[in-house]
Structure formats: structure tokens, C-alpha cells
JSON list of C-alpha atoms in Angstrom, two decimals:
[
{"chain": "A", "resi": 1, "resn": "UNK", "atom": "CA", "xyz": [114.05, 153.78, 144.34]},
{"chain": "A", "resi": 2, "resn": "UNK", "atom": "CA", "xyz": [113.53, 156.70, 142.11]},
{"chain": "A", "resi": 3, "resn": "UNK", "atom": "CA", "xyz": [109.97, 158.32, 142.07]},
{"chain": "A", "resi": 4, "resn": "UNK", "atom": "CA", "xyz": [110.03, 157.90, 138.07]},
{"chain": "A", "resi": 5, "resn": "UNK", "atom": "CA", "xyz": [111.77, 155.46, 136.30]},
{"chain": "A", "resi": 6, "resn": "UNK", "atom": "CA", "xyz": [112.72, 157.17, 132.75]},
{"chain": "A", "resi": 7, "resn": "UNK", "atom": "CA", "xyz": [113.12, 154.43, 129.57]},
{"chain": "A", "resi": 8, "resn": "UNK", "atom": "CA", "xyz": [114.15, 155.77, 126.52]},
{"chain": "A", "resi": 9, "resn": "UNK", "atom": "CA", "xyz": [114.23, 154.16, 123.16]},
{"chain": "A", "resi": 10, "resn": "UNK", "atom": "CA", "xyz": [115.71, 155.75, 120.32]},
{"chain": "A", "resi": 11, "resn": "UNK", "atom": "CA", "xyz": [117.41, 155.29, 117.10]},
{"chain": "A", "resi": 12, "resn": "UNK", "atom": "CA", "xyz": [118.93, 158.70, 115.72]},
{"chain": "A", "resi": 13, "resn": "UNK", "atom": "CA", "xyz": [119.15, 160.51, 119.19]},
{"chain": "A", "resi": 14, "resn": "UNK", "atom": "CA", "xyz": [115.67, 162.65, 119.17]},
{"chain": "A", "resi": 15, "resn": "UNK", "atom": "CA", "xyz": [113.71, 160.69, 121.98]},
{"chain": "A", "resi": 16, "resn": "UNK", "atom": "CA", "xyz": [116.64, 160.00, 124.04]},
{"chain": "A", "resi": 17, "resn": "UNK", "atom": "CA", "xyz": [117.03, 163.82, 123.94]},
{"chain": "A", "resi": 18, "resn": "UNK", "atom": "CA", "xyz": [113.18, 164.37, 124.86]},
{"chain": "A", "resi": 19, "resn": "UNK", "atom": "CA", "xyz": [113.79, 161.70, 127.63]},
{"chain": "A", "resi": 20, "resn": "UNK", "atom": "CA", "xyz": [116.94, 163.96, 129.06]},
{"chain": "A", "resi": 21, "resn": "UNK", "atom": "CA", "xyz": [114.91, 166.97, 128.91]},
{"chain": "A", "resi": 22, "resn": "UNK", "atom": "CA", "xyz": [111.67, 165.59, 130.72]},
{"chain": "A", "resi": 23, "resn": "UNK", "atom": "CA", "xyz": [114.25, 164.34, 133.40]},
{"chain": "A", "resi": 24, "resn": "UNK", "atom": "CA", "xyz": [115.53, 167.58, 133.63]},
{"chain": "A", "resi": 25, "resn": "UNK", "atom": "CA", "xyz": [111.86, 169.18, 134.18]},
{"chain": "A", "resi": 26, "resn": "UNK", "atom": "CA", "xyz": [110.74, 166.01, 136.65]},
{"chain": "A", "resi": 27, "resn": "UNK", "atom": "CA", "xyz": [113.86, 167.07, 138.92]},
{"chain": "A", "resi": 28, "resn": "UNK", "atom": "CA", "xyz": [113.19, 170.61, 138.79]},
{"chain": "A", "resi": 29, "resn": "UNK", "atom": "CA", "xyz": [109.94, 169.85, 140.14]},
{"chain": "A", "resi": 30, "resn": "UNK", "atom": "CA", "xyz": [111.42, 167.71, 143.11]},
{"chain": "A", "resi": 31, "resn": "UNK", "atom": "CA", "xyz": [110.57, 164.41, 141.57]},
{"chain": "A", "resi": 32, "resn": "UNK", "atom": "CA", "xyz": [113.72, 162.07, 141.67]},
{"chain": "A", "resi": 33, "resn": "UNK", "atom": "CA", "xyz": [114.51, 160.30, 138.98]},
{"chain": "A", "resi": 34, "resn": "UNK", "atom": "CA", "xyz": [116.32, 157.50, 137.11]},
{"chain": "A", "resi": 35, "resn": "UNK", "atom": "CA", "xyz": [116.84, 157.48, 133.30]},
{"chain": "A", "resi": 36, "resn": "UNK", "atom": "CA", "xyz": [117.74, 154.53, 131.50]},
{"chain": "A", "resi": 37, "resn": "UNK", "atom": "CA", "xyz": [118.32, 154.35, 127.29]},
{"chain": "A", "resi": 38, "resn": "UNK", "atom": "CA", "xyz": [117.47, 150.91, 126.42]},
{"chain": "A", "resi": 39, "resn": "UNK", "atom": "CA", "xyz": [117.33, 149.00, 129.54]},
{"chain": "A", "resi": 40, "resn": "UNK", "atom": "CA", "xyz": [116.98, 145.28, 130.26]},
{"chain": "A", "resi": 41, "resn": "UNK", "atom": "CA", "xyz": [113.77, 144.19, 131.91]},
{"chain": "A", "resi": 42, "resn": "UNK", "atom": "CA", "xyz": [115.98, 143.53, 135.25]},
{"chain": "A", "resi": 43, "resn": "UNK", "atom": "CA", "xyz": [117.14, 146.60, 135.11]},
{"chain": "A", "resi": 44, "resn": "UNK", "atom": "CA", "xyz": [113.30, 147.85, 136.06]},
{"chain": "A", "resi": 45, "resn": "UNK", "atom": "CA", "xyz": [111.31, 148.17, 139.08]},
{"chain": "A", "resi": 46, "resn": "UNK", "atom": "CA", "xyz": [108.62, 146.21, 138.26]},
{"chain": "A", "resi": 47, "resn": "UNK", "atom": "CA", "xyz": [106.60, 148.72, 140.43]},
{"chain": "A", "resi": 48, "resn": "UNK", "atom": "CA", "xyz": [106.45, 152.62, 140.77]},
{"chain": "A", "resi": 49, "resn": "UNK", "atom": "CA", "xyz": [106.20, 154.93, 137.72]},
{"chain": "A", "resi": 50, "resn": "UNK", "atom": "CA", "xyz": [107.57, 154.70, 134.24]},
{"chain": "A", "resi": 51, "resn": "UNK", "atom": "CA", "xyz": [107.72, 157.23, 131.63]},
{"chain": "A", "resi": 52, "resn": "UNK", "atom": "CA", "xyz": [108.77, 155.67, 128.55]},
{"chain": "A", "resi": 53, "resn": "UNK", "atom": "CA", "xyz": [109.70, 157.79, 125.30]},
{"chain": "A", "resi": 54, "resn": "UNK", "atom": "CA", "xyz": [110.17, 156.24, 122.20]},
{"chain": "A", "resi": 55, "resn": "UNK", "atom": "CA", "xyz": [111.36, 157.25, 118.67]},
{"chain": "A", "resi": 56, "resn": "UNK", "atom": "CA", "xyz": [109.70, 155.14, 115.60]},
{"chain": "A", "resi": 57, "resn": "UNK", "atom": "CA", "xyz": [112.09, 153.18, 113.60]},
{"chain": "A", "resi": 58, "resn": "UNK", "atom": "CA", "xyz": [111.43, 151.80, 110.08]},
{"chain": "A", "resi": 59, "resn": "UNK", "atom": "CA", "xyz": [107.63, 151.13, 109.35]},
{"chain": "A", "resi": 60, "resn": "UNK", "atom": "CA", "xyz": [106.60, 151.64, 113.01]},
{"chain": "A", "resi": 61, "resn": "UNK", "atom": "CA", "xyz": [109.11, 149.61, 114.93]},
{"chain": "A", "resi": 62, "resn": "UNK", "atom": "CA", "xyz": [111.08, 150.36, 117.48]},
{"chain": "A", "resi": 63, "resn": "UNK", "atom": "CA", "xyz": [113.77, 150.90, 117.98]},
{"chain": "A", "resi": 64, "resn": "UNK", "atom": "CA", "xyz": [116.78, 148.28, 118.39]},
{"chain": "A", "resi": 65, "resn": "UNK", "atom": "CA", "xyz": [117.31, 149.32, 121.83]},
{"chain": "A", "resi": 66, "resn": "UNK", "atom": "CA", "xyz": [113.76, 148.67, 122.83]},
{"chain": "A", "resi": 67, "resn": "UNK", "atom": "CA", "xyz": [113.55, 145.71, 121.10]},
{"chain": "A", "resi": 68, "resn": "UNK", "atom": "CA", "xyz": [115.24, 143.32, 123.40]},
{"chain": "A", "resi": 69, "resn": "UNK", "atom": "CA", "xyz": [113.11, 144.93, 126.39]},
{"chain": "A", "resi": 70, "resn": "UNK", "atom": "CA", "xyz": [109.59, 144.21, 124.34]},
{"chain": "A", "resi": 71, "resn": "UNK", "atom": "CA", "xyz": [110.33, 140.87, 123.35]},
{"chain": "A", "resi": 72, "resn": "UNK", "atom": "CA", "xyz": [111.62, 140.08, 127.00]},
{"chain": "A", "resi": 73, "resn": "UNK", "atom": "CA", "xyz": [108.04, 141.32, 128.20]},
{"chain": "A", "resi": 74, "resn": "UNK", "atom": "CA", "xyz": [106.30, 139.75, 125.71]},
{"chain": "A", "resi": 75, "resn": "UNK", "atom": "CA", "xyz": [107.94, 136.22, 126.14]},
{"chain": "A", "resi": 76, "resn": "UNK", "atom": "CA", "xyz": [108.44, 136.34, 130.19]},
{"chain": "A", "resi": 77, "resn": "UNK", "atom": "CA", "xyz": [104.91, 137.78, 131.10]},
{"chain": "A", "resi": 78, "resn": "UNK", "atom": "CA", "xyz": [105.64, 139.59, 134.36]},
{"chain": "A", "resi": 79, "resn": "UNK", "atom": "CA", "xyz": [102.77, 141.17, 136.15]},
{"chain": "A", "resi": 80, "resn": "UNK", "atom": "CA", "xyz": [103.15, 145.20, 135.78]},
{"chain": "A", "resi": 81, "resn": "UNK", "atom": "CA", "xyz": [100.13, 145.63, 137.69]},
{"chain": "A", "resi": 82, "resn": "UNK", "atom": "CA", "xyz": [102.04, 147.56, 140.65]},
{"chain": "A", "resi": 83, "resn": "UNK", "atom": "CA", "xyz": [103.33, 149.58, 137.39]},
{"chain": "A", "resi": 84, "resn": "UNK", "atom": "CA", "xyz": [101.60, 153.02, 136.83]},
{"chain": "A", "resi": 85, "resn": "UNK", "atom": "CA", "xyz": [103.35, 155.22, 133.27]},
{"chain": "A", "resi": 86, "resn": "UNK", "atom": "CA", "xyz": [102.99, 157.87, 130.97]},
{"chain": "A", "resi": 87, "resn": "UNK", "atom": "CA", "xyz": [104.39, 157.27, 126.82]},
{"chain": "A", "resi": 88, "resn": "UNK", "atom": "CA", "xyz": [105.63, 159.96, 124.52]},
{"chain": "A", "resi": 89, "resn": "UNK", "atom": "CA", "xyz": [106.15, 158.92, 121.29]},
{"chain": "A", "resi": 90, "resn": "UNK", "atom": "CA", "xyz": [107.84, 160.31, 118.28]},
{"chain": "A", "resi": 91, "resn": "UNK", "atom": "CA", "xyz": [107.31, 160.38, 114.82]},
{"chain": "A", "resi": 92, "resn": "UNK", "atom": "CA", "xyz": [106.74, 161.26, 111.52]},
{"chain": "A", "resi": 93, "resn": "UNK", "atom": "CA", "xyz": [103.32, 161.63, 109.97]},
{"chain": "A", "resi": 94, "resn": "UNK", "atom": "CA", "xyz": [103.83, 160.16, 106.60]},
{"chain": "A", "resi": 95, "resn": "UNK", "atom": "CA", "xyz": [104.10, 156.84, 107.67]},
{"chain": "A", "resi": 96, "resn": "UNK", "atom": "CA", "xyz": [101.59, 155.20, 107.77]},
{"chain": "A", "resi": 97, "resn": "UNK", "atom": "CA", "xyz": [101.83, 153.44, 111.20]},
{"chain": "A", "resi": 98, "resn": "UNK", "atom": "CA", "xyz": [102.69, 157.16, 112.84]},
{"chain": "A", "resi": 99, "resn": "UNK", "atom": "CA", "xyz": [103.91, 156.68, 116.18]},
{"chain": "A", "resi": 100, "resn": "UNK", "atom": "CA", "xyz": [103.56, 153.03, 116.31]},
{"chain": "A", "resi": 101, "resn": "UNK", "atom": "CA", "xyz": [106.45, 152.04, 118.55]},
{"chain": "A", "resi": 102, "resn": "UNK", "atom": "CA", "xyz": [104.87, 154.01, 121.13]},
{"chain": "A", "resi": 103, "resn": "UNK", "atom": "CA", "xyz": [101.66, 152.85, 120.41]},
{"chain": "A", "resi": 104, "resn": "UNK", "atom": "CA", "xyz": [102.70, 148.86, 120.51]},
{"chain": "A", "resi": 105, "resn": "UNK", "atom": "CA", "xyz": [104.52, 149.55, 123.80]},
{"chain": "A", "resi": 106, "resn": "UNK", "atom": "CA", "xyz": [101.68, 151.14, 125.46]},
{"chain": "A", "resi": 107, "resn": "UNK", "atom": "CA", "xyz": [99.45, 148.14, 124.17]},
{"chain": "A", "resi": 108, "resn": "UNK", "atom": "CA", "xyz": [102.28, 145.70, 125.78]},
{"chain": "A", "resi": 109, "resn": "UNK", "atom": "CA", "xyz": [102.26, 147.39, 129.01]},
{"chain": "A", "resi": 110, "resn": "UNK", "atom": "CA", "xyz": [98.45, 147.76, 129.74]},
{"chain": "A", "resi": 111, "resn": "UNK", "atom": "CA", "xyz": [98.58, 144.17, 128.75]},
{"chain": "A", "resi": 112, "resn": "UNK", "atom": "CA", "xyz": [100.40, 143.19, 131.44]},
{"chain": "A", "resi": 113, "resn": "UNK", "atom": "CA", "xyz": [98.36, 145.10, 134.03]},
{"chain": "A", "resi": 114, "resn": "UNK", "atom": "CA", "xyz": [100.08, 148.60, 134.10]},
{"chain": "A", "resi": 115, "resn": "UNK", "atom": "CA", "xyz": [98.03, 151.34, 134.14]},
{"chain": "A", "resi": 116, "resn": "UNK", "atom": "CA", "xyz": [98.68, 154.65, 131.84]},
{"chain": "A", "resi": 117, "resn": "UNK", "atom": "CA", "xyz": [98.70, 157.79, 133.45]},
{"chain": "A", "resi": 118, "resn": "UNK", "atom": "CA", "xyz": [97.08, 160.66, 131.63]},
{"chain": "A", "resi": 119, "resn": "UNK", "atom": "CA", "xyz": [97.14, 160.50, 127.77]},
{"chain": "A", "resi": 120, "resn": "UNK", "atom": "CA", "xyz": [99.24, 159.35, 125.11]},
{"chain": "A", "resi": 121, "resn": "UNK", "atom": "CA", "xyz": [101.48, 162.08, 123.77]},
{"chain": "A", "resi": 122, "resn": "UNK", "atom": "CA", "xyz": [102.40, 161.29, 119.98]},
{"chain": "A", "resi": 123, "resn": "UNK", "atom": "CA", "xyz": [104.67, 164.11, 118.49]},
{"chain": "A", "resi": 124, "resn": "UNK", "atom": "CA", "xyz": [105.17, 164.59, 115.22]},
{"chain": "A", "resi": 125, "resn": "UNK", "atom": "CA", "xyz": [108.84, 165.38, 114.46]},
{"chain": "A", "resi": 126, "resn": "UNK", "atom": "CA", "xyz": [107.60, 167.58, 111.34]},
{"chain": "A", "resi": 127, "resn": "UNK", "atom": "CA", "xyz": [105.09, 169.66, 113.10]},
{"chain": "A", "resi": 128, "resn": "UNK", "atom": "CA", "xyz": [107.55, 170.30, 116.15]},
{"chain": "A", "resi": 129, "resn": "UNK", "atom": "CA", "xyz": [111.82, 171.15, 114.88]},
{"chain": "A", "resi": 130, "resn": "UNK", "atom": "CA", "xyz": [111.92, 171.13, 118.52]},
{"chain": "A", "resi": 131, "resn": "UNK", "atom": "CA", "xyz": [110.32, 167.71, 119.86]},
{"chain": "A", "resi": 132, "resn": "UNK", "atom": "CA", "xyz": [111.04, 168.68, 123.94]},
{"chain": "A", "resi": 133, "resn": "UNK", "atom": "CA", "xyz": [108.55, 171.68, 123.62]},
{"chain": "A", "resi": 134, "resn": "UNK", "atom": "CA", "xyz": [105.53, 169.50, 123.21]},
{"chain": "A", "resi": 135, "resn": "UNK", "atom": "CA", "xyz": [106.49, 167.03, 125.64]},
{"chain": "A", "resi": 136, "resn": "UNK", "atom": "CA", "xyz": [107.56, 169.73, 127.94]},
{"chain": "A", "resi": 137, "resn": "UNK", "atom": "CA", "xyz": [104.35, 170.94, 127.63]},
{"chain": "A", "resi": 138, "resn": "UNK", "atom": "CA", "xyz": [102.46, 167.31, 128.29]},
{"chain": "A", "resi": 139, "resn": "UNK", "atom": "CA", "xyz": [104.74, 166.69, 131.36]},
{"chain": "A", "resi": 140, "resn": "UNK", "atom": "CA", "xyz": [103.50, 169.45, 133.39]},
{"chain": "A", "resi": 141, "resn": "UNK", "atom": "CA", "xyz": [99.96, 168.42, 132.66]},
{"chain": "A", "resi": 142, "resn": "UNK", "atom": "CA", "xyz": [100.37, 164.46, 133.55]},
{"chain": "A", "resi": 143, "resn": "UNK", "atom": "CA", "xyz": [102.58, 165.36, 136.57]},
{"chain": "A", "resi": 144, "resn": "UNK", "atom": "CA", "xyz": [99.73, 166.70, 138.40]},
{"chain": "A", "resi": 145, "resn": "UNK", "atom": "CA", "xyz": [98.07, 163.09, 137.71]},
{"chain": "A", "resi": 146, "resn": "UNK", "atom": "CA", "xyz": [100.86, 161.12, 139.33]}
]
């Protein structure tokens, strides 16, 4: 099993980038590491550490290929409490539900008994042409929390 799991979610590209980068970084650092872009719910360890990234679709949805791993969560239940993460989102700041794919998966996962690691990271794609830098930047601070 991989010391972080990496889930990416991600309608034009930008988070699944951010996710590729991050893995990049985690492996540099000796971490090992598994990414997966929209994976089923049995495609998890439902232990261990996540770090999910997630792109905002529409009016703070996410997006499609997150969907089907949310609603599987939401409607199966399983206990995440062996589950530790960290969540970067992305998004754009004049919306009015900023960042709120991250935000309702973070919700859904302390829910179910996982615990966050470190803080939130909510980019905004307008303030940062280069999304990676700012979650670069988080990553090195929440890896020391792991």
C-alpha cells in the first residue's frame, strides 16, 4: 500500500495537474505514492492517507469524475475513521460557492470519521496563473504533519 493515496477530481485538467505535481513533490521526499483521477470507492484503501484535489465545476459542484465517488460515500456509509487526508481545492472567486467541491468533500469525509490533516488549501485560479505553486507551497507544510 502506498503511503498516500492521491484522488484527483477535475473537469478542464487544472487539479489533475496540481494532483501530478504534488505526487511528484511527495516522491521526491521519499513518500510513495498512488494517484488516482476519479476513482471508484473500491478502488480506495479505506485506511492510510488521502490527499484529495479537486477542481469546482458549475456553481460549486464537482466535478463528474468525483461525482460517482461522493454519491457512493454518501449512499454506502463506510467508516473512514482509519482514514487520515489533506484537500486542495480549486477555484474561482467570483462564484459565489468558491471552492465548494472541495469544501463538500471535506464535509463528506470528516463525516464519516476521517480526520483532516493540517488545513484546507482553497486556491484561487485567478490569484495564482500557476495553481501548483500554492499547493506546492502547502504540501511541504502539511507533510511535516503526516
Amino acid at each position: 500500500m502506498a503511503d498516500i493515496t492521491l484522488i484527483s477530481g477535475s473537469t478542464l485538467g487544472s487539479a489533475e495537474y496540481v494532483a501530478e505535481h504534488l505526487e511528484e513533490k511527495l516522491q521526491e521526499a521519499g513518500f510513495s505514492t498512488e494517484l488516482l483521477h476519479g476513482p471508484s470507492l473500491n478502488e480506495l484503501p479505506l485506511q492510510g492517507t488521502w490527499l484529495v484535489v479537486s477542481s469546482t465545476h458549475g456553481a460549486g459542484e464537482l466535478p463528474d469524475n468525483l461525482q460517482p465517488l461522493y454519491e457512493a460515500i454518501t449512499e454506502t456509509q463506510p467508516d473512514l475513521s482509519a482514514v487520515r487526508f489533506g484537500a486542495v481545492g480549486l477555484g474561482n472567486h467570483e462564484y459565489d460557492l468558491f471552492c465548494g467541491a472541495i469544501r463538500s468533500l471535506d464535509d463528506l469525509l470528516i463525516a464519516r470519521g476521517a480526520q483532516r490533516i493540517g488545513h484546507r488549501l482553497e486556491i484561487d485560479v485567478l490569484e495564482h496563473e500557476i495553481p501548483e505553486d500554492p499547493a506546492e507551497a502547502w504540501l511541504s507544510d502539511w507533510t511535516t504533519h503526516i
